[in-house]
Coordinates of C-alpha atoms and ligand atoms in Angstrom, one line a residue:
Chain B
X20 CA 7.3 218.6 -22.0
X21 CA 4.8 216.8 -24.2
X22 CA 6.4 215.5 -27.6
X23 CA 4.8 216.0 -30.9
X24 CA 4.1 213.4 -33.4
X25 CA 4.5 213.6 -36.8
X26 CA 1.6 215.4 -37.8
X27 CA 2.5 218.0 -35.6
X28 CA -0.2 217.3 -32.9
X29 CA 0.8 217.3 -29.2
X30 CA 0.6 213.9 -27.2
X31 CA -0.2 213.6 -24.1
X32 CA 2.6 212.8 -21.4
X33 CA 0.8 209.5 -21.5
X34 CA -1.2 207.2 -23.9
X35 CA -3.9 207.0 -21.7
X36 CA -7.5 208.5 -22.5
X37 CA -8.9 211.1 -19.9
X38 CA -12.5 211.3 -19.6
X39 CA -14.3 214.3 -17.7
X40 CA -17.2 213.0 -15.9
X41 CA -19.6 215.1 -14.0
X42 CA -21.5 213.8 -10.9
X43 CA -24.7 215.4 -10.7
X44 CA -28.0 215.0 -8.3
X45 CA -29.9 217.0 -5.6
X46 CA -28.9 218.5 -2.0
X47 CA -27.2 216.1 0.1
X48 CA -27.6 213.0 -1.9
X49 CA -23.9 212.0 -1.7
X50 CA -22.0 213.6 -4.4
X51 CA -19.1 214.6 -2.3
X52 CA -18.8 211.6 -0.5
X53 CA -18.5 209.7 -3.9
X54 CA -15.8 211.5 -5.3
X55 CA -14.2 211.4 -1.9
X56 CA -14.2 207.9 -1.6
X57 CA -13.3 206.8 -5.3
X58 CA -10.5 209.3 -6.1
X59 CA -7.1 208.2 -6.0
X60 CA -5.7 211.8 -5.3
X61 CA -6.7 214.1 -2.4
X62 CA -10.0 215.2 -3.7
X63 CA -10.4 219.0 -4.0
X64 CA -13.2 220.0 -2.2
X65 CA -15.2 222.8 -1.6
X66 CA -17.5 222.3 1.5
X67 CA -18.2 224.9 3.8
X68 CA -20.4 224.8 7.1
X69 CA -23.8 225.3 6.7
X70 CA -24.7 228.4 8.6
X71 CA -28.0 229.9 10.3
X72 CA -28.4 231.8 7.2
X73 CA -29.5 228.7 5.3
X74 CA -32.4 228.1 8.0
X75 CA -35.5 228.0 5.6
X76 CA -33.6 227.6 2.5
X77 CA -31.5 224.2 2.8
X78 CA -33.2 221.6 4.4
X79 CA -30.6 218.9 5.6
X80 CA -33.5 216.9 7.8
X81 CA -33.2 213.7 5.5
X82 CA -29.3 213.5 6.0
X83 CA -28.9 214.0 9.8
X84 CA -25.5 213.8 9.8
X85 CA -24.6 216.3 7.2
X86 CA -23.0 219.8 8.5
X87 CA -21.6 221.1 5.3
X88 CA -22.4 221.7 1.7
X89 CA -20.6 222.3 -1.5
X90 CA -20.4 225.7 -2.7
X91 CA -18.2 225.5 -5.9
X92 CA -17.5 221.7 -7.0
X93 CA -15.5 218.5 -6.0
X94 CA -12.6 217.5 -8.3
X95 CA -11.1 213.8 -8.2
X96 CA -9.2 211.6 -10.3
X97 CA -9.5 207.6 -10.8
X98 CA -7.3 205.4 -12.9
X99 CA -9.7 202.7 -14.2
X100 CA -7.0 200.8 -16.3
X101 CA -3.9 201.3 -18.4
X102 CA -6.0 203.1 -21.0
X103 CA -8.4 205.1 -19.1
X104 CA -8.3 207.9 -16.6
X105 CA -11.4 209.7 -15.3
X106 CA -11.6 213.2 -13.9
X107 CA -14.5 213.6 -11.8
X108 CA -16.0 216.8 -11.2
X109 CA -19.0 216.7 -8.4
X110 CA -21.4 219.5 -8.8
X111 CA -22.8 221.5 -6.1
X112 CA -26.4 220.5 -5.2
X113 CA -27.9 223.6 -3.8
X114 CA -30.2 225.6 -6.4
X115 CA -28.2 228.8 -5.7
X116 CA -25.1 227.1 -7.1
X117 CA -26.9 225.7 -10.3
X118 CA -25.6 228.2 -12.8
X119 CA -22.3 226.5 -12.4
X120 CA -23.7 223.1 -13.7
X121 CA -23.3 224.6 -17.3
X122 CA -19.7 225.3 -17.2
X123 CA -18.9 221.9 -15.5
X124 CA -21.0 220.5 -18.3
X125 CA -18.5 221.9 -20.8
X126 CA -16.2 219.2 -22.2
X127 CA -17.8 216.4 -20.2
X128 CA -18.3 213.0 -21.7
X129 CA -21.0 211.6 -19.5
X130 CA -22.8 212.0 -16.1
X131 CA -23.7 210.2 -13.3
X132 CA -26.9 211.3 -11.4
X133 CA -27.0 210.4 -7.9
X134 CA -30.3 209.8 -6.4
X135 CA -31.7 209.7 -2.7
X136 CA -35.0 207.5 -3.3
X137 CA -36.6 209.4 0.0
X138 CA -36.1 212.8 -2.1
X139 CA -36.6 211.8 -5.7
X140 CA -37.6 214.9 -6.6
X141 CA -34.5 216.4 -5.9
X142 CA -33.1 214.5 -8.9
X143 CA -35.6 215.9 -11.5
X144 CA -33.4 219.1 -12.7
X145 CA -30.3 217.0 -13.0
X146 CA -32.4 214.7 -15.4
X147 CA -33.6 217.5 -17.3
X148 CA -30.3 219.6 -17.5
X149 CA -28.5 216.6 -19.0
X150 CA -31.4 215.9 -21.4
X151 CA -31.3 219.3 -22.5
X152 CA -27.6 219.3 -23.0
X153 CA -27.7 216.1 -24.6
X154 CA -25.1 214.2 -22.4
X155 CA -25.5 210.7 -21.6
X156 CA -26.0 209.7 -18.2
X157 CA -26.6 206.8 -15.9
X158 CA -28.6 207.1 -12.7
X159 CA -27.2 205.5 -9.4
X160 CA -29.4 205.2 -6.3
X161 CA -27.5 205.9 -3.4
X162 CA -28.4 203.3 -0.7
X163 CA -29.3 205.5 2.8
X164 CA -30.9 203.7 5.3
X165 CA -34.8 203.5 5.0
X166 CA -36.9 202.3 2.4
X167 CA -35.4 200.5 -0.8
X168 CA -38.1 200.6 -3.4
X169 CA -37.3 198.0 -6.3
X170 CA -35.3 199.7 -9.1
X171 CA -38.3 199.3 -11.7
X172 CA -40.4 201.7 -9.5
X173 CA -37.5 204.4 -9.3
X174 CA -37.3 204.3 -12.9
X175 CA -41.0 204.8 -13.4
X176 CA -41.0 207.4 -10.9
X177 CA -37.9 209.4 -12.4
X178 CA -39.6 209.0 -15.9
X179 CA -36.5 207.3 -17.1
X180 CA -36.1 206.0 -20.8
X181 CA -35.2 202.2 -21.2
X182 CA -31.6 202.9 -22.6
X183 CA -30.6 204.7 -19.4
X184 CA -28.6 202.4 -16.9
X185 CA -29.9 202.6 -13.5
X186 CA -28.1 200.8 -10.6
X187 CA -27.7 201.0 -6.8
X188 CA -24.5 201.9 -5.1
X189 CA -23.2 203.1 -1.9
X190 CA -21.1 206.3 -2.2
X191 CA -19.1 205.6 0.7
X192 CA -17.7 202.6 -0.8
X193 CA -14.7 202.8 -2.8
X194 CA -15.4 199.5 -4.9
X195 CA -19.4 200.5 -5.2
X196 CA -18.3 203.8 -6.7
X197 CA -15.5 202.3 -9.2
X198 CA -18.6 199.9 -10.3
X199 CA -20.9 203.0 -11.1
X200 CA -18.2 204.7 -12.9
X201 CA -17.3 201.5 -15.2
X202 CA -21.0 201.4 -15.8
X203 CA -21.2 205.0 -17.0
X204 CA -18.0 204.0 -19.4
X205 CA -19.3 201.0 -20.7
X206 CA -22.7 202.9 -21.4
X207 CA -20.8 205.5 -23.3
X208 CA -18.8 203.1 -25.4
X209 CA -22.1 201.3 -26.2
X210 CA -23.3 204.6 -27.4
X211 CA -20.7 205.0 -29.7
X212 CA -20.2 201.6 -31.0
X213 CA -21.6 200.9 -34.4
X214 CA -25.4 199.4 -34.4
X215 CA -25.4 196.0 -33.9
X216 CA -28.4 193.9 -35.1
X217 CA -29.5 191.3 -32.4
Chain L
X22 CA -22.1 248.3 21.3
X23 CA -24.0 245.7 18.9
X24 CA -25.3 247.4 15.5
X25 CA -28.6 246.1 15.0
X26 CA -29.3 245.3 11.2
X27 CA -30.0 249.1 10.1
X28 CA -26.6 250.3 11.5
X29 CA -24.8 247.4 9.6
X30 CA -26.8 248.4 6.4
X31 CA -25.3 252.2 7.2
X32 CA -21.7 250.9 7.8
X33 CA -21.9 249.2 4.3
X34 CA -23.4 252.1 2.7
X35 CA -20.8 254.5 4.4
X36 CA -17.8 251.8 2.7
X37 CA -19.5 252.6 -0.5
X38 CA -19.2 256.6 0.1
X39 CA -15.7 256.3 1.5
X40 CA -13.8 254.1 -1.1
X41 CA -14.1 255.6 -4.3
X42 CA -15.4 253.3 -7.3
X43 CA -17.1 251.0 -4.7
X44 CA -20.7 250.2 -6.3
X45 CA -21.8 247.4 -4.2
X46 CA -21.2 245.7 -0.7
X47 CA -22.5 242.4 0.6
X48 CA -21.8 240.4 3.5
X49 CA -22.4 236.5 2.9
X50 CA -22.4 233.4 4.5
X51 CA -19.6 231.1 3.7
X52 CA -22.1 228.8 2.5
X53 CA -23.5 231.2 0.0
X54 CA -26.4 233.0 1.2
X55 CA -26.7 237.0 1.6
X56 CA -26.4 238.2 5.1
X57 CA -26.7 242.0 4.3
X58 CA -26.1 244.4 1.4
X59 CA -26.2 247.9 0.0
X60 CA -29.3 249.1 -1.4
X61 CA -28.1 249.2 -5.0
X62 CA -28.1 245.7 -5.1
X63 CA -31.4 243.9 -6.1
X64 CA -32.3 240.9 -4.4
X65 CA -32.0 238.7 -7.2
X66 CA -28.4 240.0 -7.8
X67 CA -27.4 239.9 -3.9
X68 CA -28.5 236.1 -3.9
X69 CA -26.3 235.6 -7.1
X70 CA -23.0 237.5 -5.6
X71 CA -23.5 235.3 -2.5
X72 CA -23.3 232.2 -4.2
X73 CA -20.4 233.1 -6.4
X74 CA -18.4 234.7 -4.0
X75 CA -18.9 231.7 -1.7
X76 CA -17.7 229.6 -4.5
X77 CA -14.6 231.8 -5.5
X78 CA -13.4 232.2 -2.0
X79 CA -13.8 228.4 -1.3
X80 CA -11.6 227.6 -4.4
X81 CA -8.7 230.4 -3.5
X82 CA -8.6 228.7 -0.1
X83 CA -8.0 225.2 -1.7
X84 CA -5.4 226.9 -4.2
X85 CA -3.7 228.4 -1.0
X86 CA -3.6 225.2 0.9
X87 CA -2.4 223.3 -2.4
X88 CA -0.1 225.7 -3.3
X89 CA 0.5 228.4 -0.6
X90 CA 2.7 228.1 2.4
X91 CA -0.3 228.0 4.8
X92 CA -3.7 229.3 5.2
X93 CA -3.4 232.8 4.5
X94 CA -6.0 236.0 4.8
X95 CA -7.8 234.4 1.9
X96 CA -8.6 237.6 -0.2
X97 CA -9.6 237.1 -3.9
X98 CA -9.9 239.3 -6.8
X99 CA -11.4 238.9 -10.3
X100 CA -11.3 241.5 -13.1
X101 CA -13.8 241.7 -15.4
X102 CA -14.8 244.2 -18.4
X103 CA -17.0 246.7 -16.5
X104 CA -16.0 246.0 -12.8
X105 CA -13.9 244.1 -10.1
X106 CA -15.1 241.7 -7.6
X107 CA -13.0 241.7 -4.2
X108 CA -13.6 239.5 -1.5
X109 CA -12.0 239.3 2.1
X110 CA -13.1 236.9 5.0
X111 CA -15.2 238.9 7.8
X112 CA -16.4 237.4 11.1
X113 CA -17.3 234.0 11.7
X114 CA -18.5 232.1 8.7
X115 CA -18.9 235.4 6.5
X116 CA -17.1 237.0 3.8
X117 CA -17.4 240.5 2.8
X118 CA -17.7 241.4 -1.2
X119 CA -17.3 244.3 -3.0
X120 CA -18.2 245.1 -6.6
X121 CA -16.1 248.3 -7.7
X122 CA -15.6 250.1 -10.9
X123 CA -13.1 248.8 -13.3
X124 CA -10.7 251.9 -12.8
X125 CA -11.1 251.6 -8.9
X126 CA -8.1 251.9 -6.9
X127 CA -8.0 248.2 -5.7
X128 CA -5.7 248.6 -3.1
X129 CA -7.7 251.3 -1.6
X130 CA -10.8 249.7 -1.6
X131 CA -9.4 246.6 0.0
X132 CA -7.9 248.9 2.7
X133 CA -11.5 250.1 3.5
X134 CA -12.9 246.5 3.3
X135 CA -10.2 245.2 5.9
X136 CA -10.6 248.5 8.1
X137 CA -14.5 247.7 8.1
X138 CA -13.9 244.1 8.9
X139 CA -11.6 245.1 11.9
X140 CA -14.0 247.4 13.1
X141 CA -17.1 245.5 13.2
X142 CA -16.3 241.9 11.8
X143 CA -17.5 240.5 15.0
X144 CA -21.0 241.5 13.7
X145 CA -20.4 240.5 10.4
X146 CA -21.2 236.8 11.3
X147 CA -23.0 233.5 9.8
X148 CA -22.8 231.2 12.7
X149 CA -23.0 227.4 12.2
X150 CA -26.4 226.0 11.9
X151 CA -25.5 223.0 14.2
X152 CA -23.0 222.9 16.7
X153 CA -19.6 221.4 16.2
X154 CA -20.5 217.7 15.9
X155 CA -18.8 215.7 18.6
X156 CA -15.7 213.6 17.2
Ligands
LIG23 N1 -26.3 206.3 5.1 C1 -25.5 206.8 4.2 N2 -25.0 208.3 4.4 C2 -24.6 208.7 3.4 C3 -24.3 208.0 2.1 N3 -23.6 208.8 1.1 C4 -23.3 210.0 2.1 N4 -23.9 209.9 3.2 C5 -24.1 210.8 4.1 O1 -25.1 211.8 3.4 C6 -24.7 213.2 3.6 C7 -24.3 214.0 2.3 O2 -23.4 213.6 1.6 P1 -22.4 215.1 0.8 O3 -21.8 213.8 0.0 O4 -22.0 216.1 1.3 O5 -23.8 215.3 -0.2 P2 -23.8 216.1 -1.8 O6 -24.4 215.6 -2.6 O7 -22.3 216.3 -2.0 O8 -24.2 217.3 -1.0 P3 -24.1 219.1 -1.4 O9 -23.1 219.2 -2.3 O10 -24.6 219.7 -0.2 O11 -25.4 219.0 -2.5 C8 -23.2 213.1 4.4 O12 -23.4 213.4 6.0 C9 -22.7 211.9 4.3 O13 -22.0 211.2 5.5 C10 -24.6 206.6 2.0 O14 -24.5 205.8 1.1 N5 -25.1 206.1 3.2
LIG24 MG1 -21.4 218.2 -2.3

């Protein structure tokens, strides 16, 4: 059982800080892959086989080996260091599940927007929603095979504000995903840090 | 005998007639799309319910895998003011969802749902889009 400190406030079982982070982005950009590759616990995954009911609705042509889609959300956990534990919630990408996003955003400190440069438009909604919620985020370009436009062109195409970090990653690589999450945490910290004059 | 879509619709309407308190019946694909439903449900509500029910079922199966002793039948129920949502697995790739009145006899409704799946579950399906990938 959790103990209580002198102010009567319950203490956590550990002294660590837990951060709730959401991973959002369009259909098939690699959100589930990212949670799966970085999580230190068996990830909760709500993948279901894409059925013929989706013909004409889901367009998986860009991700040729994709057979399943997330119907609720992904969940995983990663301990960054002794102080910081991240709880990762991967959002579903298909429009019919977007109603879940607002609930996933509740209590979240920040978000990673995962982007596939071949289908940039898929990411607009995610960026819109995050801006609407006033939630800090960074954008990570998931490297798929194919063109690799320079990041400043991606930034322009997404109409990203200069203060939003934009990086590349490979959602299949644990270390690459971990770097993305550390960048996010650092971005969050910099937003809370007192203004420093250069 | 292979009922066509009109017959399926009729069988779903029949469930509303037989199971007291049942308001809407929907067959959905496990990836969250409507397959067929009763007439009282608008297209928009059917789309919404299909996505919701797919998510609920997927989380319920995760709960069963994590805390159960095996993969069970996977029935889910959600109660809320003004209604009850019941979901049972149907044929391959599909679930059967019912919205019933708050005071409906849930056991009875579930019984009729399972009976329908037993009778025609083979037609309440949403086959995979791609053949199972070779390992
Ligand atoms: N080449 C390449 N393929 C990837 C990469 N990341 C993911 N994939 C593949 O791309 C597909 C999409 O991955 P998912 O993780 O299911 O995408 P998602 O964003 O969770 O998709 P939804 O939940 O359906 O919106 C899968 O088939 C992955 O194997 C990557 O970095 N490079
Ligand atoms: Mg996913």
